[in-house]
PDB file of C-alpha atoms in Angstrom:
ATOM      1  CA  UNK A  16     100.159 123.795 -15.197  1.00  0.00           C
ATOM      2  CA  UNK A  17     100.074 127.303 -12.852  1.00  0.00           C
ATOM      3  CA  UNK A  18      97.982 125.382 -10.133  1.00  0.00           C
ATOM      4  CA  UNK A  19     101.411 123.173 -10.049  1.00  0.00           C
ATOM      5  CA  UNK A  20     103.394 126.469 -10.138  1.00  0.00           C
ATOM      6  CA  UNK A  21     101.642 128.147  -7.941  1.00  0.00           C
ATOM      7  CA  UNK A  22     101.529 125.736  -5.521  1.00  0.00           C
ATOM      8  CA  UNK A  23     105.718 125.046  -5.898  1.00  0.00           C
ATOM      9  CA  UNK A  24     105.707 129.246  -5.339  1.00  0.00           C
ATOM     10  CA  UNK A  25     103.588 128.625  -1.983  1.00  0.00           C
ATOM     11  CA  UNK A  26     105.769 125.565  -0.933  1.00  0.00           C
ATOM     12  CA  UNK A  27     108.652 127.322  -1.101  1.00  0.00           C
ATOM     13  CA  UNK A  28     108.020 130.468   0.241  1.00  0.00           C
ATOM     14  CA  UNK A  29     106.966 128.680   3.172  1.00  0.00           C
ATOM     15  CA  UNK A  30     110.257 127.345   3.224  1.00  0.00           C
ATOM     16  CA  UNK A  31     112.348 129.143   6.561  1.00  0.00           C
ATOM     17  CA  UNK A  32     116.269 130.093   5.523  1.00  0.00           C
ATOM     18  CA  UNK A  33     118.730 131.726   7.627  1.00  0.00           C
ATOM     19  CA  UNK A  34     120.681 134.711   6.775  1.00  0.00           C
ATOM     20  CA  UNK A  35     122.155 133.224   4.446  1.00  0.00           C
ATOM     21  CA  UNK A  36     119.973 131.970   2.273  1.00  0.00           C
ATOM     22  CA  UNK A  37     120.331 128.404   3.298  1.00  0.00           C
ATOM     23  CA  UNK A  38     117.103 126.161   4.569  1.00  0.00           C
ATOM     24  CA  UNK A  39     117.590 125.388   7.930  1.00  0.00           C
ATOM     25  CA  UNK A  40     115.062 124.972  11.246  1.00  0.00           C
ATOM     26  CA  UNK A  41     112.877 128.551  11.840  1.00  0.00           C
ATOM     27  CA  UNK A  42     114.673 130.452  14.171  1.00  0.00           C
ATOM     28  CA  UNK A  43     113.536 130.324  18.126  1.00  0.00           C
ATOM     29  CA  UNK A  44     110.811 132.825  19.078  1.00  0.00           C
ATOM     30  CA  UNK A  45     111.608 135.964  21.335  1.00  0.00           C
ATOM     31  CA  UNK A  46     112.078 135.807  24.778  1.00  0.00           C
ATOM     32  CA  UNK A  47     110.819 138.717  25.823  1.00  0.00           C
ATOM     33  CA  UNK A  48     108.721 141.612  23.633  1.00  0.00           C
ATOM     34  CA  UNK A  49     106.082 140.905  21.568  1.00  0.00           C
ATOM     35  CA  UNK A  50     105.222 137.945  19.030  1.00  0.00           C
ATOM     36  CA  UNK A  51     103.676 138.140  15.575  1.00  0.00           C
ATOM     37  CA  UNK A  52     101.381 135.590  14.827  1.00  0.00           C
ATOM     38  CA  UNK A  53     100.215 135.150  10.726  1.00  0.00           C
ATOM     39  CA  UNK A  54      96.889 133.471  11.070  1.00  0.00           C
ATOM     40  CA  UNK A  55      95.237 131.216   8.612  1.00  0.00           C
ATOM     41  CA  UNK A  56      92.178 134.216   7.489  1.00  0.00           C
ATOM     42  CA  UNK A  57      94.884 136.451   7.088  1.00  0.00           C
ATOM     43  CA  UNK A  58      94.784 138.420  10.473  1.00  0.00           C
ATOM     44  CA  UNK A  59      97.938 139.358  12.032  1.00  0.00           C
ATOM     45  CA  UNK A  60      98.693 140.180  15.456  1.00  0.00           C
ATOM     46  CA  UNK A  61     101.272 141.239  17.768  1.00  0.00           C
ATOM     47  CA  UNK A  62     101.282 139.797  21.063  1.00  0.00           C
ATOM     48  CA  UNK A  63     103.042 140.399  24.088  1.00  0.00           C
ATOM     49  CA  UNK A  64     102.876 138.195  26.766  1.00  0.00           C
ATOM     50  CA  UNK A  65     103.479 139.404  30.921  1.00  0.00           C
ATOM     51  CA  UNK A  66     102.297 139.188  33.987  1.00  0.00           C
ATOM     52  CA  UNK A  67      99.671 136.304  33.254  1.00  0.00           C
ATOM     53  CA  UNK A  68      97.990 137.774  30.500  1.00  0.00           C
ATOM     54  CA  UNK A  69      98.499 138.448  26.913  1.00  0.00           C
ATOM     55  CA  UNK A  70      98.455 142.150  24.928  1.00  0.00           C
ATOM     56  CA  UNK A  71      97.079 141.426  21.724  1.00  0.00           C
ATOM     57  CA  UNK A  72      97.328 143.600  18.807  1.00  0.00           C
ATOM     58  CA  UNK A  73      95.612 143.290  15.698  1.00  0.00           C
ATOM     59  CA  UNK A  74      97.405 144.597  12.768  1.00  0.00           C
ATOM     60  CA  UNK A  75      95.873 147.211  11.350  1.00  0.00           C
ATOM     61  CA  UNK A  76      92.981 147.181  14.009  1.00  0.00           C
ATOM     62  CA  UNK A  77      92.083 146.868  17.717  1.00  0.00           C
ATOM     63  CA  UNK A  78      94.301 146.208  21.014  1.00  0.00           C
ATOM     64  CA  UNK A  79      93.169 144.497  24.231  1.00  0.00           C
ATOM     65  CA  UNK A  80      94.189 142.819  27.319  1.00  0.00           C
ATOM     66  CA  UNK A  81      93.413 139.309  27.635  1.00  0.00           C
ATOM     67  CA  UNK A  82      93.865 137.948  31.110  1.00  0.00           C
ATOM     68  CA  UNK A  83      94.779 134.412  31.526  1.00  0.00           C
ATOM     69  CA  UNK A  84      91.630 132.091  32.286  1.00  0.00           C
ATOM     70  CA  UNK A  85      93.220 129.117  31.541  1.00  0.00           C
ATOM     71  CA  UNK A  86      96.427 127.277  33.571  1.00  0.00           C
ATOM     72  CA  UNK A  87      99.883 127.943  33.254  1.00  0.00           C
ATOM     73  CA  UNK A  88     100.454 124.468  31.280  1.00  0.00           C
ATOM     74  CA  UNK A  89      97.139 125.424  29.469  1.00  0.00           C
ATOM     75  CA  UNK A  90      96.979 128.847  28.658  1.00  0.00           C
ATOM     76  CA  UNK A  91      93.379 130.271  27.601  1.00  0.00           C
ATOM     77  CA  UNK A  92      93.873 134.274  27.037  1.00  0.00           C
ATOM     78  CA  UNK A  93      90.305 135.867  26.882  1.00  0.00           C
ATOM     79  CA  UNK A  94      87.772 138.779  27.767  1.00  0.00           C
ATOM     80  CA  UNK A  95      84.764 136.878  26.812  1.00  0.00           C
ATOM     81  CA  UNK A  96      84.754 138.262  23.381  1.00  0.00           C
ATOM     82  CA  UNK A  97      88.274 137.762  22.318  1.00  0.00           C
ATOM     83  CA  UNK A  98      90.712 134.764  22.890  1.00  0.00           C
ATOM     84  CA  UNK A  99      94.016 133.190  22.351  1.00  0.00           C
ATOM     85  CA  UNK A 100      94.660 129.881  22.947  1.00  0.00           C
ATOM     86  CA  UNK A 101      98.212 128.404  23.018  1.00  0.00           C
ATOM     87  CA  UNK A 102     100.994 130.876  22.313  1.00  0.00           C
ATOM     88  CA  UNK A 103     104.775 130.057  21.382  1.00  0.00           C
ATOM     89  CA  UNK A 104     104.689 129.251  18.089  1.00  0.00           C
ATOM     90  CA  UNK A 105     101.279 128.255  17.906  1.00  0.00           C
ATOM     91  CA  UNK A 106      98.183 129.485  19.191  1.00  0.00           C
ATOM     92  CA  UNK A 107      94.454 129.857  18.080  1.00  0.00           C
ATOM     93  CA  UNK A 108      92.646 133.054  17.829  1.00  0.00           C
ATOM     94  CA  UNK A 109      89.093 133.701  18.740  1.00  0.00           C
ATOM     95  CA  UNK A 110      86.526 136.108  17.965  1.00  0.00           C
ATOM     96  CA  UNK A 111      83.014 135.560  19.497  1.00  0.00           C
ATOM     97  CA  UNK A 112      81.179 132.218  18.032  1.00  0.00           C
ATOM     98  CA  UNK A 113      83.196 131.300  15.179  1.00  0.00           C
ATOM     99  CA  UNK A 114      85.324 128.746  14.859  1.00  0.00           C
ATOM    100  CA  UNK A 115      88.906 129.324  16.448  1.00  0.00           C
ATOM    101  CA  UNK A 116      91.595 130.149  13.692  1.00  0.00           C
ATOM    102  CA  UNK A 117      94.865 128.866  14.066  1.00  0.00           C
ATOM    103  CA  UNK A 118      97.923 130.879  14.162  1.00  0.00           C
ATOM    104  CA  UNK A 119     101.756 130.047  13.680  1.00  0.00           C
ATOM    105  CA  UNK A 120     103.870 132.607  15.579  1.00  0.00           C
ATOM    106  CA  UNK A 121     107.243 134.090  13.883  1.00  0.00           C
TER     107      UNK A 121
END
């Protein structure tokens, strides 16, 4: 009985409402200025994208400069270390060998 609770709490606070209070579609990403991404291991980062490369921000961590290795259709942010993947409302974040984490961007 709280695994079926919890997991109606999780469903719905995954739910996206507008202002007010109403579900609806999530609203469009920024234009312009950073984007915070809420990955699945729990990291968080800010992440501004110009001038072919991304500024990542870890939450409560590091920042970098990733420069764009990948295509414009394709983008691959990374420093050999450190990569994004993606961006918009999704992208994958990489740390050295392990497996890519995906990220949904808000």
């Amino acid at each position: 009985m709280r695994a079926l609770l919890f997991a109606s709490l999780l469903l719905l606070a995954a739910c996206e409402t507008n202002e007010m209070g109403e579900r609806g579609p999530a609203p469009p990403l920024p234009t312009s200025g950073p984007i915070i991404y809420s990955c699945a291991d729990g990291t968080q980062l800010s992440v501004t994208f110009e001038n072919n490369q991304a500024q990542v921000a870890v939450i409560g961590g590091y920042s970098m400069v990733l420069p764009n290795i990948g295509t414009p259709d394709a983008p691959h942010y990374s420093n050999g270390r450190y990569g994004l993947v993606g961006g918009g409302a999704e992208a994958n974040w990489e740390v050295g060998r392990r497996a890519p984490v995906s990220c949904r961007g808000s």
